PDB file of C-alpha atoms in Angstrom:
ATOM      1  CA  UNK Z1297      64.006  28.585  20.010  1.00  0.00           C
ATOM      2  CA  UNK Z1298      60.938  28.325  17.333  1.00  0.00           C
ATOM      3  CA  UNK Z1299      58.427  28.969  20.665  1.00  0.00           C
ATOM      4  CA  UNK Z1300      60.418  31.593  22.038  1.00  0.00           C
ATOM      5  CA  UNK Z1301      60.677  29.932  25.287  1.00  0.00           C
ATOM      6  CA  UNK Z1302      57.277  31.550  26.355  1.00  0.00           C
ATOM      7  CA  UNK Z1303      55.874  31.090  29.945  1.00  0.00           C
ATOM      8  CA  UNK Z1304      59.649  30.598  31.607  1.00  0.00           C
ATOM      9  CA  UNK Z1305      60.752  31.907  34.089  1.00  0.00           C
ATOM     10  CA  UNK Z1306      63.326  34.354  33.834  1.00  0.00           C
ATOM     11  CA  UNK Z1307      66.738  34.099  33.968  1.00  0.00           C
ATOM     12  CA  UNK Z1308      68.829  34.703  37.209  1.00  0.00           C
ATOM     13  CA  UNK Z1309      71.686  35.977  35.288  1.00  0.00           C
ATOM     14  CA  UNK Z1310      71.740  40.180  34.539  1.00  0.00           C
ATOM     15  CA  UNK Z1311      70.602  40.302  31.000  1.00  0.00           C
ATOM     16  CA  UNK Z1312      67.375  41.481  28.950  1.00  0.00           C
ATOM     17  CA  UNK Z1313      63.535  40.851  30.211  1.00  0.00           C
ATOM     18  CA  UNK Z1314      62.288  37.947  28.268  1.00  0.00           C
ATOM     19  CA  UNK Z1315      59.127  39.085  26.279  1.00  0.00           C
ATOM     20  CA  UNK Z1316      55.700  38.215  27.950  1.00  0.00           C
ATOM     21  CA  UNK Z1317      54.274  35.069  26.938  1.00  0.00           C
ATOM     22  CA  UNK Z1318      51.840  35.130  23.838  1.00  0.00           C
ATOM     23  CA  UNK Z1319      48.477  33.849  24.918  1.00  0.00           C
ATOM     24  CA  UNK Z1320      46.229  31.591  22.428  1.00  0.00           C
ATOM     25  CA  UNK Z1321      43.228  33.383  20.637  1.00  0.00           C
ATOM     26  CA  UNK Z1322      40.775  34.366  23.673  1.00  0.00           C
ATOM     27  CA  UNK Z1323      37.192  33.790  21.639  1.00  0.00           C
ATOM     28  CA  UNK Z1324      37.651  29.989  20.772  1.00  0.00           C
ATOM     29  CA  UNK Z1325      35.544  30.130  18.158  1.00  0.00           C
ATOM     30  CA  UNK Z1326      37.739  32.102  16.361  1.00  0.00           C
ATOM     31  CA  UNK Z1327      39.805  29.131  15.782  1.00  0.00           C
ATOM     32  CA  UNK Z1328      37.495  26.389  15.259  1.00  0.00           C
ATOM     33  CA  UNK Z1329      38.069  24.703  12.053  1.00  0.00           C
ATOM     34  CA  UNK Z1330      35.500  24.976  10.089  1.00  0.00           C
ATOM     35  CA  UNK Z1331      34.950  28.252   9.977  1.00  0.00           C
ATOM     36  CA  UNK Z1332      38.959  29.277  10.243  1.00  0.00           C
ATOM     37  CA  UNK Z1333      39.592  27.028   7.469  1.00  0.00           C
ATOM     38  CA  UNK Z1334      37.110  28.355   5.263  1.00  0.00           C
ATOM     39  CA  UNK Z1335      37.958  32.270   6.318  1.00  0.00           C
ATOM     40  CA  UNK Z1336      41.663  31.245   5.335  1.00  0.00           C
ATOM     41  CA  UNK Z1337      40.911  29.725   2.108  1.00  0.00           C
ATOM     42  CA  UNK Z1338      38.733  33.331   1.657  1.00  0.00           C
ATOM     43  CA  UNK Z1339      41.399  35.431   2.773  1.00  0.00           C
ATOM     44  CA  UNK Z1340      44.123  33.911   0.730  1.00  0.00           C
ATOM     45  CA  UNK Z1341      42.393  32.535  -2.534  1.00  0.00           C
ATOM     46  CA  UNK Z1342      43.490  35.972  -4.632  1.00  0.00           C
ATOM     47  CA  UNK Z1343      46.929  35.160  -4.549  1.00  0.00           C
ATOM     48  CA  UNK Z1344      46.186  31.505  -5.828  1.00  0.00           C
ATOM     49  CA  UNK Z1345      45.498  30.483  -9.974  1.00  0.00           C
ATOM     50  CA  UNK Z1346      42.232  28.954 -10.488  1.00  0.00           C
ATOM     51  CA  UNK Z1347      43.358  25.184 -10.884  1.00  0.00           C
ATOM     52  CA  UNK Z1348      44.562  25.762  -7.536  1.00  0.00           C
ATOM     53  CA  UNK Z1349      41.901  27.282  -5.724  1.00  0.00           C
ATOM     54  CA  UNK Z1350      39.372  24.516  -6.897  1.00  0.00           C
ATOM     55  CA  UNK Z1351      42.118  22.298  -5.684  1.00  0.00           C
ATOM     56  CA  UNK Z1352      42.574  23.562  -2.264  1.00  0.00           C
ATOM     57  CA  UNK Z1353      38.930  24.347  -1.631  1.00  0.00           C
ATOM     58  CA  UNK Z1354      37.901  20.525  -2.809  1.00  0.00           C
ATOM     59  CA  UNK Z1355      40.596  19.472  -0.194  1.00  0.00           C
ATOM     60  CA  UNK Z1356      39.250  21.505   2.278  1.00  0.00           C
ATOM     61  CA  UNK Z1357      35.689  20.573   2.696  1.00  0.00           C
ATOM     62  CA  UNK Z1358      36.289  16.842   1.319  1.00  0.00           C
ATOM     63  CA  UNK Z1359      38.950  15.799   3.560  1.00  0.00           C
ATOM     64  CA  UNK Z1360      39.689  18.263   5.780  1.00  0.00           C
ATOM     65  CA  UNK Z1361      36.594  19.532   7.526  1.00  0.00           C
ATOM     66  CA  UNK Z1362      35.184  15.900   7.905  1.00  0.00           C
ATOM     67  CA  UNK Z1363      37.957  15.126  10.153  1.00  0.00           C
ATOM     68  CA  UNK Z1364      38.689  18.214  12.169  1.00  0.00           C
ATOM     69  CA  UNK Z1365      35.021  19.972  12.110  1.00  0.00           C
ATOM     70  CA  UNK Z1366      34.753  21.618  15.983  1.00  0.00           C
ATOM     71  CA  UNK Z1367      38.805  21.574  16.739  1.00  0.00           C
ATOM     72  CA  UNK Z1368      40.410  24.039  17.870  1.00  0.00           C
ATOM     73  CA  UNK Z1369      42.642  24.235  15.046  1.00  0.00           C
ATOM     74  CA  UNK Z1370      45.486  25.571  17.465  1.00  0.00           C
ATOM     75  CA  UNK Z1371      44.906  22.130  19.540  1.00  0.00           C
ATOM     76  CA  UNK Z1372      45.778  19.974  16.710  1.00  0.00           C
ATOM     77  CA  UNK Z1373      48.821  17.944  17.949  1.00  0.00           C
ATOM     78  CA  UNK Z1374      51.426  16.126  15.383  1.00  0.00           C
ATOM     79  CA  UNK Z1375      50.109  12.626  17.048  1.00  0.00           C
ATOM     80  CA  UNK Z1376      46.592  13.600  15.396  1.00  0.00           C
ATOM     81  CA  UNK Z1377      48.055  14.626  11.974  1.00  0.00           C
ATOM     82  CA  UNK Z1378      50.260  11.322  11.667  1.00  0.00           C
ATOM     83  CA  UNK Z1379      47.073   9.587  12.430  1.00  0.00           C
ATOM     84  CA  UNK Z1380      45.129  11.219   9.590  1.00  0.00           C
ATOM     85  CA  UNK Z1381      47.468  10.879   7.450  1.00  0.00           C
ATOM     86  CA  UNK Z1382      47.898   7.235   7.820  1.00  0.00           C
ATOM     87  CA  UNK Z1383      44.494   7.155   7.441  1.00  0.00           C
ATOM     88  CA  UNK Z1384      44.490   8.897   3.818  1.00  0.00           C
ATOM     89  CA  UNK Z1385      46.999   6.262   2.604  1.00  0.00           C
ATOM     90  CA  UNK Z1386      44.114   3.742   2.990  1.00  0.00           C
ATOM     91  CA  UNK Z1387      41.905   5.916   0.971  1.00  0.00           C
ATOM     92  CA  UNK Z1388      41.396   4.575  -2.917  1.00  0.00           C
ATOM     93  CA  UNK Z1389      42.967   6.353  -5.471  1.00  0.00           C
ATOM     94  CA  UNK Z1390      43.344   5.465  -9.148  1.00  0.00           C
ATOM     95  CA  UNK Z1391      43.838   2.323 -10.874  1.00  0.00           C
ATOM     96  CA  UNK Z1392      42.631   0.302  -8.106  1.00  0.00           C
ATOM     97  CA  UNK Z1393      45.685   1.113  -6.120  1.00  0.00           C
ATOM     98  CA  UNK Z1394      45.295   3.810  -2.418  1.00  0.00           C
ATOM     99  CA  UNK Z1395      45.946   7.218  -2.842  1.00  0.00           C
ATOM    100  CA  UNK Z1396      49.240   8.293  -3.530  1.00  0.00           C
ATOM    101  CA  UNK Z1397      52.016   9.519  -1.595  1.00  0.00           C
ATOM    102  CA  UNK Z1398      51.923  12.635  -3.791  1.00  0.00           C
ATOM    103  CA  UNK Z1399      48.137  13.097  -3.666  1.00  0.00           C
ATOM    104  CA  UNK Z1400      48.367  13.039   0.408  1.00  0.00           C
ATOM    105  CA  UNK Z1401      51.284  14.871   0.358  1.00  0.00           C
ATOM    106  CA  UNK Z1402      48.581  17.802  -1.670  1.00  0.00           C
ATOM    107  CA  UNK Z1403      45.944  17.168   1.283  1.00  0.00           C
ATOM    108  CA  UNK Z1404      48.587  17.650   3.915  1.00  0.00           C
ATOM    109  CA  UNK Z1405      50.024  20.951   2.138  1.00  0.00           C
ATOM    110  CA  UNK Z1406      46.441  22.380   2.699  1.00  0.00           C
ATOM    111  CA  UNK Z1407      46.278  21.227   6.439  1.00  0.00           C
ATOM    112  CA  UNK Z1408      49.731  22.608   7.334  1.00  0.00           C
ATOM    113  CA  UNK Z1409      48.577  26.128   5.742  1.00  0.00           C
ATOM    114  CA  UNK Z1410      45.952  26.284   7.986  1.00  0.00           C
ATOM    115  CA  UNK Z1411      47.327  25.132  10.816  1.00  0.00           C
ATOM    116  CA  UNK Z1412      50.607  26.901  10.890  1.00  0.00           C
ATOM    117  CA  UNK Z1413      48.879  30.213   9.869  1.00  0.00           C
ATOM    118  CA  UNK Z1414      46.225  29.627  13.227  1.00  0.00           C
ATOM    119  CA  UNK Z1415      49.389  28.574  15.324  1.00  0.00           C
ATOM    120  CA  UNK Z1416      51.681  31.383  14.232  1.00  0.00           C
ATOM    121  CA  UNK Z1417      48.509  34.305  15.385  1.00  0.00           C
ATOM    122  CA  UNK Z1418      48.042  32.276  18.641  1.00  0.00           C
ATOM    123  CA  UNK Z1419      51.664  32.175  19.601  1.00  0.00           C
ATOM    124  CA  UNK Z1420      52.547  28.429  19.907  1.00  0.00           C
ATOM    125  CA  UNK Z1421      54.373  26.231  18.474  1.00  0.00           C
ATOM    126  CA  UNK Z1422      52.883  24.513  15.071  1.00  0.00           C
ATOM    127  CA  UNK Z1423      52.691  20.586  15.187  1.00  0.00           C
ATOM    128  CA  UNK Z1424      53.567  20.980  11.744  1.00  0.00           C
ATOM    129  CA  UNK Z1425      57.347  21.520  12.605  1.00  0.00           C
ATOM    130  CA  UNK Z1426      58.090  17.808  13.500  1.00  0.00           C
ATOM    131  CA  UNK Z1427      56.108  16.645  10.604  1.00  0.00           C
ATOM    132  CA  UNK Z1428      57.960  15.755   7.006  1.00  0.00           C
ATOM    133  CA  UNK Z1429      56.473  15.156   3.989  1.00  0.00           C
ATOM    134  CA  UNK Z1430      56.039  11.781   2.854  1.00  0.00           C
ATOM    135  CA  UNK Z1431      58.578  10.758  -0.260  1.00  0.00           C
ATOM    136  CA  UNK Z1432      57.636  10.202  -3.637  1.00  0.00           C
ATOM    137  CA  UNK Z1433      59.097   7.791  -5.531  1.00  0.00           C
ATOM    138  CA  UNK Z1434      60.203   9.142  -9.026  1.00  0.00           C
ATOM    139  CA  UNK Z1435      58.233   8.452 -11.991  1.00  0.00           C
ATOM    140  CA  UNK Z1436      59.466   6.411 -14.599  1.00  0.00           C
ATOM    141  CA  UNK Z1437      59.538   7.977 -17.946  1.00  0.00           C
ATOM    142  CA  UNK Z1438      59.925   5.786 -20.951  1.00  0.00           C
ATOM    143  CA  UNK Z1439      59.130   8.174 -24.105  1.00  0.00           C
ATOM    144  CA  UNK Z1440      57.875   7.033 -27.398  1.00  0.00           C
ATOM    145  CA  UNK Z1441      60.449   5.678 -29.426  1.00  0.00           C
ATOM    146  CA  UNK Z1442      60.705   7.626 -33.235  1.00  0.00           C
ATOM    147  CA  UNK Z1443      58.757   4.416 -34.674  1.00  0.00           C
ATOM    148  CA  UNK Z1444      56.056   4.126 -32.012  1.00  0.00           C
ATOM    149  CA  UNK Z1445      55.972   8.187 -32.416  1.00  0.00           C
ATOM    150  CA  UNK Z1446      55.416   7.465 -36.423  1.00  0.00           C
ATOM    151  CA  UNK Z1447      53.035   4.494 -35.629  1.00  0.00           C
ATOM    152  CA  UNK Z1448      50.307   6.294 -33.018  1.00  0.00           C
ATOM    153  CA  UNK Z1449      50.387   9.650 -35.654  1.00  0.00           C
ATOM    154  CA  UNK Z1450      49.595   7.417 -38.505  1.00  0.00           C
ATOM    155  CA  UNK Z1451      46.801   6.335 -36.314  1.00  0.00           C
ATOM    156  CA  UNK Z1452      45.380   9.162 -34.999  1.00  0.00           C
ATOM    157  CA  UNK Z1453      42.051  11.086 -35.839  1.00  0.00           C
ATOM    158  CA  UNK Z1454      42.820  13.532 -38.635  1.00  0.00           C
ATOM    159  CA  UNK Z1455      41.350  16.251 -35.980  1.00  0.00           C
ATOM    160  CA  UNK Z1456      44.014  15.634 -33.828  1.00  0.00           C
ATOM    161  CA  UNK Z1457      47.178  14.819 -35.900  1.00  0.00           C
ATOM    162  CA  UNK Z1458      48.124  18.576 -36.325  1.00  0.00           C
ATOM    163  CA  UNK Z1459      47.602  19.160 -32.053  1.00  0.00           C
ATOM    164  CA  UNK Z1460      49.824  15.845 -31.488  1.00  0.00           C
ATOM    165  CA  UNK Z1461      52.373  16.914 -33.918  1.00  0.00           C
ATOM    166  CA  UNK Z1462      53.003  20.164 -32.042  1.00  0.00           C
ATOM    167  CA  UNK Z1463      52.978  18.380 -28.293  1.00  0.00           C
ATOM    168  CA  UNK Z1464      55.849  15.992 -29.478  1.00  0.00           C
ATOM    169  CA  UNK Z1465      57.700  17.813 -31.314  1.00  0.00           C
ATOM    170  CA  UNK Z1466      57.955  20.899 -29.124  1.00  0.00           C
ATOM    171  CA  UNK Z1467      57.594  19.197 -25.375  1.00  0.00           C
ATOM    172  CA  UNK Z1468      54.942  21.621 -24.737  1.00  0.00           C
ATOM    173  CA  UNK Z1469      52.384  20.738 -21.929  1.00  0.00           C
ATOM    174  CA  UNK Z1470      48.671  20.019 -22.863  1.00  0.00           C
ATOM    175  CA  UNK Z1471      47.844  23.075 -21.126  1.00  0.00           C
ATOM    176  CA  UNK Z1472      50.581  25.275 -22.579  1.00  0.00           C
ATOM    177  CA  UNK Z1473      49.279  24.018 -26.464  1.00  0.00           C
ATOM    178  CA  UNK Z1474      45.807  24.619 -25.797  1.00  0.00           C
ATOM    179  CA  UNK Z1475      46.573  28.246 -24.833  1.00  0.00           C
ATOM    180  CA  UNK Z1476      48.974  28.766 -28.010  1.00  0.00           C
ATOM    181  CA  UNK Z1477      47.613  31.690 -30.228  1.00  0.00           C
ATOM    182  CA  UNK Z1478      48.162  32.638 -33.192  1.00  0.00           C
ATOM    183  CA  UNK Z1479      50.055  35.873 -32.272  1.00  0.00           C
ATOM    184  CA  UNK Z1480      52.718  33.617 -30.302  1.00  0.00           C
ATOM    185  CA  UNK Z1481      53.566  31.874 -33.340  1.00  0.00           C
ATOM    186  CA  UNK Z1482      56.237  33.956 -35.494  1.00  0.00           C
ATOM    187  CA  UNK Z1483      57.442  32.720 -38.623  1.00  0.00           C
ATOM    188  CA  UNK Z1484      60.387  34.667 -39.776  1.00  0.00           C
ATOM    189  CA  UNK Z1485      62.403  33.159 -37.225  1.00  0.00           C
ATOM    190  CA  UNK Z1486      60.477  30.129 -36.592  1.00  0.00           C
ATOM    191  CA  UNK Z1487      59.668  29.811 -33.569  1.00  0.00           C
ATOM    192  CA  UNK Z1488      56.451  29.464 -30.833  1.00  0.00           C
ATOM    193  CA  UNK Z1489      56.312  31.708 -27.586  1.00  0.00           C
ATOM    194  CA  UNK Z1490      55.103  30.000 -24.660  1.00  0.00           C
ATOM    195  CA  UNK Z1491      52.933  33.035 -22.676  1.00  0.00           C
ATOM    196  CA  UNK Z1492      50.092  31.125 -21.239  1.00  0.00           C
ATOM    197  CA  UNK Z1493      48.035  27.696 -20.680  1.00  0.00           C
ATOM    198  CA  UNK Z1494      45.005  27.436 -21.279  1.00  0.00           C
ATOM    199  CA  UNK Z1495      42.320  24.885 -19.024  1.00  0.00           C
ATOM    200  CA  UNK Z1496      38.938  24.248 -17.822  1.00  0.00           C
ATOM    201  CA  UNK Z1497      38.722  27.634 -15.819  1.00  0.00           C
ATOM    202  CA  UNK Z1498      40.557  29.746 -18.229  1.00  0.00           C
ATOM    203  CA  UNK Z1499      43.785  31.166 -19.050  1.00  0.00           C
ATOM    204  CA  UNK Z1500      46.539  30.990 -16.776  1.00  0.00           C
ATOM    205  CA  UNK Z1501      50.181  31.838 -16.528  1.00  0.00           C
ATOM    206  CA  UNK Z1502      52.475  29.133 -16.970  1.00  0.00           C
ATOM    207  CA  UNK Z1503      53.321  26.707 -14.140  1.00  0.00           C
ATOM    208  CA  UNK Z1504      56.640  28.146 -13.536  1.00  0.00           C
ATOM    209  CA  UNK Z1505      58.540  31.670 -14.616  1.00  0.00           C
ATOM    210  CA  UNK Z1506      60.643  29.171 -16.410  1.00  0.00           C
ATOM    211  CA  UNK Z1507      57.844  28.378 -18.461  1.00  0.00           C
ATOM    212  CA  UNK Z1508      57.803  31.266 -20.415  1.00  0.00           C
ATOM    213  CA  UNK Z1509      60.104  30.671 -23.332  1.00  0.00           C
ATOM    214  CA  UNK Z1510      60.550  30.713 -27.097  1.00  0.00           C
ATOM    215  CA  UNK Z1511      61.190  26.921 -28.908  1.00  0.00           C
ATOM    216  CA  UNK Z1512      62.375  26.760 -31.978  1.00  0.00           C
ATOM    217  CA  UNK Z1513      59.824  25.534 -34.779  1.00  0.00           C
ATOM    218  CA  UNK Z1514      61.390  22.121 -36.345  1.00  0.00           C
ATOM    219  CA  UNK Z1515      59.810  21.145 -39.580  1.00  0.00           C
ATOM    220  CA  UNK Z1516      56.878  19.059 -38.318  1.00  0.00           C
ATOM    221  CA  UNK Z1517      56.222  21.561 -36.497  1.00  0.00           C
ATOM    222  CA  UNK Z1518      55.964  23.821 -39.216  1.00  0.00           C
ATOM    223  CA  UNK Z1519      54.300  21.882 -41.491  1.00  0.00           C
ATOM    224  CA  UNK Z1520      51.813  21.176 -39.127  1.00  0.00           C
ATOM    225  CA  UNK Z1521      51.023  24.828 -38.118  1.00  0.00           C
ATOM    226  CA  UNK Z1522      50.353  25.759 -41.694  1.00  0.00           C
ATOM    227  CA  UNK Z1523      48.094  23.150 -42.145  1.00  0.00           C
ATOM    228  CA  UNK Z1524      46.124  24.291 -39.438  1.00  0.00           C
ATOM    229  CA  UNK Z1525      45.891  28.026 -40.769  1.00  0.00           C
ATOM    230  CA  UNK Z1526      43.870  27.043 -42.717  1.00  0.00           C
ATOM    231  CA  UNK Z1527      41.295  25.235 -40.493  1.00  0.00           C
ATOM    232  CA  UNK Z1528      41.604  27.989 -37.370  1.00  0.00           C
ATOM    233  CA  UNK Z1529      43.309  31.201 -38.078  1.00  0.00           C
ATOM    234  CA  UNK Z1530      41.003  33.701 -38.512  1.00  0.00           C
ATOM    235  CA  UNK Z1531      38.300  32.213 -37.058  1.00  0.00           C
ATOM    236  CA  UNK Z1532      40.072  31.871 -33.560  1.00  0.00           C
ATOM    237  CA  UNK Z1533      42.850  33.370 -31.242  1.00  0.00           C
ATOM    238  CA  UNK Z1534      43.705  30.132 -30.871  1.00  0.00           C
ATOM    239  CA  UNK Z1535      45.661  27.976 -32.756  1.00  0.00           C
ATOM    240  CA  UNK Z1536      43.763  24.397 -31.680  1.00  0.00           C
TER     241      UNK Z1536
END
């Protein structure tokens, strides 16, 4: 079993001593939440990209430490966790509506980390392992149509019709466009290497290894690139 069965007694039956019970941390303080949550979110922010680390550290001391400052984070029970969570979906979110399913489900991702990590040192069970994550219903997608497409470029800022071009004619994210240089654009066989994104805090990888990819340049596309040679090559890495 997940808690190893810990403070049992042994079996009558010949067989194998069962291992000694794993006691909780002995300094308490060790585990309170504040300061485990932040230590956590120290230990392990290296391994996260930037987006995420402003993410999980706005998470933390917005929602998170308000609620379970001076816990034990070991003595969180599922009860509690169901409680706050119920209590996020009363939060507001955007367009006048509560915060959604997918946003707490973001919150909740940050408060099993912590928990599990403090639970899995201490030896007991996490409260975590009852707990599933809320469903999200599937977004509806309803792309331009080709005339819509033709009516918002005729509309657009001539600043921006080159950058819109690209993002519907390729699929690329806002992120992945905005990190497209020139030296990922290659003309013989027309196409544009996706290597990076590019946001607020900086370069990035992509969001998945899937990301990475060549897509073939279609002749928007193309005639949009050149036209920006002209305004940016040179004078940037970047292409917008």
């Amino acid at each position: 079993p997940e808690d190893g069965g810990a403070g049992l007694p042994p079996a009558t039956r010949p067989g194998p001593a069962p291992s000694p019970p794993i006691r909780p941390l002995a300094n308490a303080a060790i585990s309170e939440f504040t300061q485990y949550g932040r230590t956590w979110y120290a230990e392990n922010q290296l391994q996260w990209k930037p987006s995420v680390r402003t993410e999980f550290q706005g998470t933390l001391e917005k929602h998170l430490i308000p609620k379970f400052q001076g816990r034990d984070v070991t003595g969180i029970t599922d009860s509690e966790i169901k409680q706050f969570r119920n209590a996020l979906a009363q939060l507001p979110g955007r367009n006048g509506k509560t915060l959604s399913h997918k946003r707490i489900n973001n919150i909740m991702i940050v408060l099993r980390l912590i928990v599990t990590e403090a639970c899995t040192k201490a030896g007991v069970r996490s409260p975590f392992a009852t707990i599933r994550r809320l469903k999200v219903p599937k977004a509806d997608i309803r792309p331009f149509t080709l005339e819509e497409l033709q009516r918002f470029l005729a509309g657009v800022q001539a600043g921006y019709y080159n950058y819109y071009v690209i993002r519907f004619f390729t699929g690329m994210r806002p992120g992945e466009v905005d990190g497209l240089r020139w030296e990922d654009i290659e003309w013989g066989p027309q196409k544009l290497r996706v290597r990076r994104t590019r946001q607020r805090d900086g370069e990035n990888d992509p969001k998945t290894e899937y990301s990475l990819r060549a897509i073939d340049m279609l002749l928007p596309v193309e005639a949009a690139l050149q036209a920006q040679r002209a305004l940016t090559e040179g004078k940037s890495a970047y292409v917008f």
